[in-house]
Amino acid sequence: MAAHTTNYVATFIEVAEDCPVEHASEPPATEKPTIAALHYRLIAEQPYARTSDDVIFETHALRTGVPLDDAEAREAFFSKGQPCLRSSPLGKRYGWGIHHDAEGRVALVPRESEEYALLAADPALAHTRAMRSRRA
């Protein structure tokens, strides 16, 4: 059974066309961390340390109590397709671009930053957008 992946390589996910904010913001802290808050924490605390698959699985594990180092659980999780970071609230709602480096590791880039403008204009990267919140 082939494993699915959410990883991109040398790709920049720009914020969604209907993202409601002009400046990137940290998702609010809640008693039970939201997917947005977990994605933010995992990526922002260690930029370029994790791949998209790492972030998606660790978010699942933290929300469900699965041990992070459970290789069988990870394999079972990725035996079905999983939504990639294009569907993350970070790019849809909170104004963060997501840069995947040449090894597929991810970092957050605030939409109002010079780095965002440079990455958005970089012809060496593949470009895609975060998914829209609403249909056009």
mmCIF file of C-alpha atoms in Angstrom:
data_model
loop_
_atom_site.group_PDB
_atom_site.id
_atom_site.type_symbol
_atom_site.label_atom_id
_atom_site.label_comp_id
_atom_site.label_asym_id
_atom_site.label_seq_id
_atom_site.Cartn_x
_atom_site.Cartn_y
_atom_site.Cartn_z
ATOM 1 C CA MET A 1 0.000 0.000 0.000
ATOM 2 C CA ALA A 2 1.586 3.276 -1.109
ATOM 3 C CA ALA A 3 1.830 6.001 1.491
ATOM 4 C CA HIS A 4 0.373 9.389 0.640
ATOM 5 C CA THR A 5 2.351 12.544 1.309
ATOM 6 C CA THR A 6 1.525 16.212 1.862
ATOM 7 C CA ASN A 7 5.106 17.325 1.257
ATOM 8 C CA TYR A 8 6.102 19.909 -1.329
ATOM 9 C CA VAL A 9 9.681 20.703 -2.348
ATOM 10 C CA ALA A 10 10.955 24.206 -3.230
ATOM 11 C CA THR A 11 7.409 25.563 -3.135
ATOM 12 C CA PHE A 12 5.799 28.687 -1.719
ATOM 13 C CA ILE A 13 2.180 28.525 -0.576
ATOM 14 C CA GLU A 14 0.862 32.077 -0.748
ATOM 15 C CA VAL A 15 -2.053 33.225 1.398
ATOM 16 C CA ALA A 16 -5.562 32.516 0.127
ATOM 17 C CA GLU A 17 -7.149 35.047 -2.228
ATOM 18 C CA ASP A 18 -9.905 35.606 0.346
ATOM 19 C CA CYS A 19 -7.656 35.793 3.428
ATOM 20 C CA PRO A 20 -9.257 38.519 5.591
ATOM 21 C CA VAL A 21 -6.083 39.959 7.177
ATOM 22 C CA GLU A 22 -3.355 42.261 5.856
ATOM 23 C CA HIS A 23 -0.833 41.362 8.577
ATOM 24 C CA ALA A 24 0.009 37.839 9.739
ATOM 25 C CA SER A 25 -1.073 37.040 13.278
ATOM 26 C CA GLU A 26 -0.614 34.179 15.696
ATOM 27 C CA PRO A 27 -3.770 32.086 16.138
ATOM 28 C CA PRO A 28 -5.354 32.712 19.549
ATOM 29 C CA ALA A 29 -4.484 30.354 22.397
ATOM 30 C CA THR A 30 -7.403 28.276 23.606
ATOM 31 C CA GLU A 31 -7.783 25.631 26.296
ATOM 32 C CA LYS A 32 -7.726 22.880 23.671
ATOM 33 C CA PRO A 33 -5.278 24.035 20.986
ATOM 34 C CA THR A 34 -6.829 24.467 17.544
ATOM 35 C CA ILE A 35 -5.318 23.015 14.385
ATOM 36 C CA ALA A 36 -4.194 26.549 13.488
ATOM 37 C CA ALA A 37 -2.493 27.006 16.868
ATOM 38 C CA LEU A 38 -0.753 23.628 16.630
ATOM 39 C CA HIS A 39 0.418 24.244 13.049
ATOM 40 C CA TYR A 40 1.684 27.663 14.118
ATOM 41 C CA ARG A 41 3.538 26.358 17.165
ATOM 42 C CA LEU A 42 5.142 23.410 15.358
ATOM 43 C CA ILE A 43 6.384 25.525 12.454
ATOM 44 C CA ALA A 44 7.157 28.861 14.162
ATOM 45 C CA GLU A 45 9.132 27.368 17.064
ATOM 46 C CA GLN A 46 11.465 25.491 14.703
ATOM 47 C CA PRO A 47 11.481 26.920 11.169
ATOM 48 C CA TYR A 48 12.765 24.454 8.556
ATOM 49 C CA ALA A 49 12.920 21.626 11.132
ATOM 50 C CA ARG A 50 9.845 19.668 9.977
ATOM 51 C CA THR A 51 8.280 18.618 6.699
ATOM 52 C CA SER A 52 4.598 19.146 5.983
ATOM 53 C CA ASP A 53 3.990 15.452 6.766
ATOM 54 C CA ASP A 54 5.693 15.934 10.161
ATOM 55 C CA VAL A 55 3.492 18.939 10.978
ATOM 56 C CA ILE A 56 0.264 17.231 9.824
ATOM 57 C CA PHE A 57 0.997 13.988 11.713
ATOM 58 C CA GLU A 58 2.240 15.716 14.885
ATOM 59 C CA THR A 59 -0.928 17.850 14.907
ATOM 60 C CA HIS A 60 -3.027 14.667 14.599
ATOM 61 C CA ALA A 61 -0.981 12.933 17.316
ATOM 62 C CA LEU A 62 -1.219 15.867 19.744
ATOM 63 C CA ARG A 63 -4.994 16.098 19.252
ATOM 64 C CA THR A 64 -5.655 12.346 19.561
ATOM 65 C CA GLY A 65 -3.013 11.232 22.071
ATOM 66 C CA VAL A 66 -1.102 9.017 19.626
ATOM 67 C CA PRO A 67 2.617 8.839 20.554
ATOM 68 C CA LEU A 68 4.679 11.033 18.197
ATOM 69 C CA ASP A 69 7.190 8.223 17.609
ATOM 70 C CA ASP A 70 4.557 5.583 16.731
ATOM 71 C CA ALA A 71 5.726 4.573 13.243
ATOM 72 C CA GLU A 72 2.742 2.246 12.708
ATOM 73 C CA ALA A 73 0.255 4.989 13.601
ATOM 74 C CA ARG A 74 2.028 7.379 11.232
ATOM 75 C CA GLU A 75 1.971 4.803 8.435
ATOM 76 C CA ALA A 76 -1.745 4.125 9.034
ATOM 77 C CA PHE A 77 -2.456 7.884 9.135
ATOM 78 C CA PHE A 78 -0.781 8.431 5.745
ATOM 79 C CA SER A 79 -2.274 5.271 4.183
ATOM 80 C CA LYS A 80 -5.181 7.585 3.275
ATOM 81 C CA GLY A 81 -4.732 10.976 1.667
ATOM 82 C CA GLN A 82 -4.535 13.859 4.156
ATOM 83 C CA PRO A 83 -5.155 17.567 3.544
ATOM 84 C CA CYS A 84 -1.891 19.391 2.875
ATOM 85 C CA LEU A 85 -0.827 22.717 4.381
ATOM 86 C CA ARG A 86 -2.716 24.546 1.596
ATOM 87 C CA SER A 87 -5.793 23.816 3.725
ATOM 88 C CA SER A 88 -4.192 25.095 6.945
ATOM 89 C CA PRO A 89 -5.970 28.010 8.618
ATOM 90 C CA LEU A 90 -2.568 29.766 8.718
ATOM 91 C CA GLY A 91 -2.750 30.647 5.019
ATOM 92 C CA LYS A 92 -6.545 30.850 4.811
ATOM 93 C CA ARG A 93 -7.298 33.030 7.837
ATOM 94 C CA TYR A 94 -4.142 34.207 9.637
ATOM 95 C CA GLY A 95 -2.005 35.691 6.834
ATOM 96 C CA TRP A 96 0.956 33.312 6.739
ATOM 97 C CA GLY A 97 2.724 32.103 3.612
ATOM 98 C CA ILE A 98 4.366 28.690 3.963
ATOM 99 C CA HIS A 99 7.755 28.129 2.367
ATOM 100 C CA HIS A 100 8.909 24.573 1.634
ATOM 101 C CA ASP A 101 12.688 24.436 1.129
ATOM 102 C CA ALA A 102 14.654 22.113 -1.169
ATOM 103 C CA GLU A 103 14.366 19.304 1.419
ATOM 104 C CA GLY A 104 10.632 19.882 1.914
ATOM 105 C CA ARG A 105 10.999 21.454 5.363
ATOM 106 C CA VAL A 106 8.617 24.299 6.162
ATOM 107 C CA ALA A 107 8.737 27.814 7.619
ATOM 108 C CA LEU A 108 6.133 30.547 8.049
ATOM 109 C CA VAL A 109 6.450 33.874 6.238
ATOM 110 C CA PRO A 110 4.209 36.827 7.211
ATOM 111 C CA ARG A 111 2.361 38.214 4.187
ATOM 112 C CA GLU A 112 3.403 41.806 4.897
ATOM 113 C CA SER A 113 7.146 40.984 5.008
ATOM 114 C CA GLU A 114 9.862 41.682 2.465
ATOM 115 C CA GLU A 115 10.731 37.957 2.570
ATOM 116 C CA TYR A 116 7.158 37.127 1.470
ATOM 117 C CA ALA A 117 7.415 39.513 -1.491
ATOM 118 C CA LEU A 118 10.751 37.986 -2.504
ATOM 119 C CA LEU A 119 9.470 34.405 -2.235
ATOM 120 C CA ALA A 120 6.233 35.259 -4.073
ATOM 121 C CA ALA A 121 8.307 36.647 -6.954
ATOM 122 C CA ASP A 122 10.952 33.874 -6.999
ATOM 123 C CA PRO A 123 10.826 32.038 -10.352
ATOM 124 C CA ALA A 124 12.928 29.174 -8.927
ATOM 125 C CA LEU A 125 10.061 28.130 -6.634
ATOM 126 C CA ALA A 126 6.809 26.406 -7.492
ATOM 127 C CA HIS A 127 3.877 28.617 -6.453
ATOM 128 C CA THR A 128 0.446 27.727 -5.185
ATOM 129 C CA ARG A 129 -2.082 29.385 -2.894
ATOM 130 C CA ALA A 130 -3.747 28.406 0.313
ATOM 131 C CA MET A 131 -7.278 27.192 -0.327
ATOM 132 C CA ARG A 132 -10.060 29.741 -0.305
ATOM 133 C CA SER A 133 -12.402 29.739 2.664
ATOM 134 C CA ARG A 134 -15.415 30.270 0.411
ATOM 135 C CA ARG A 135 -16.227 29.375 -3.162
ATOM 136 C CA ALA A 136 -15.637 32.122 -5.681
#
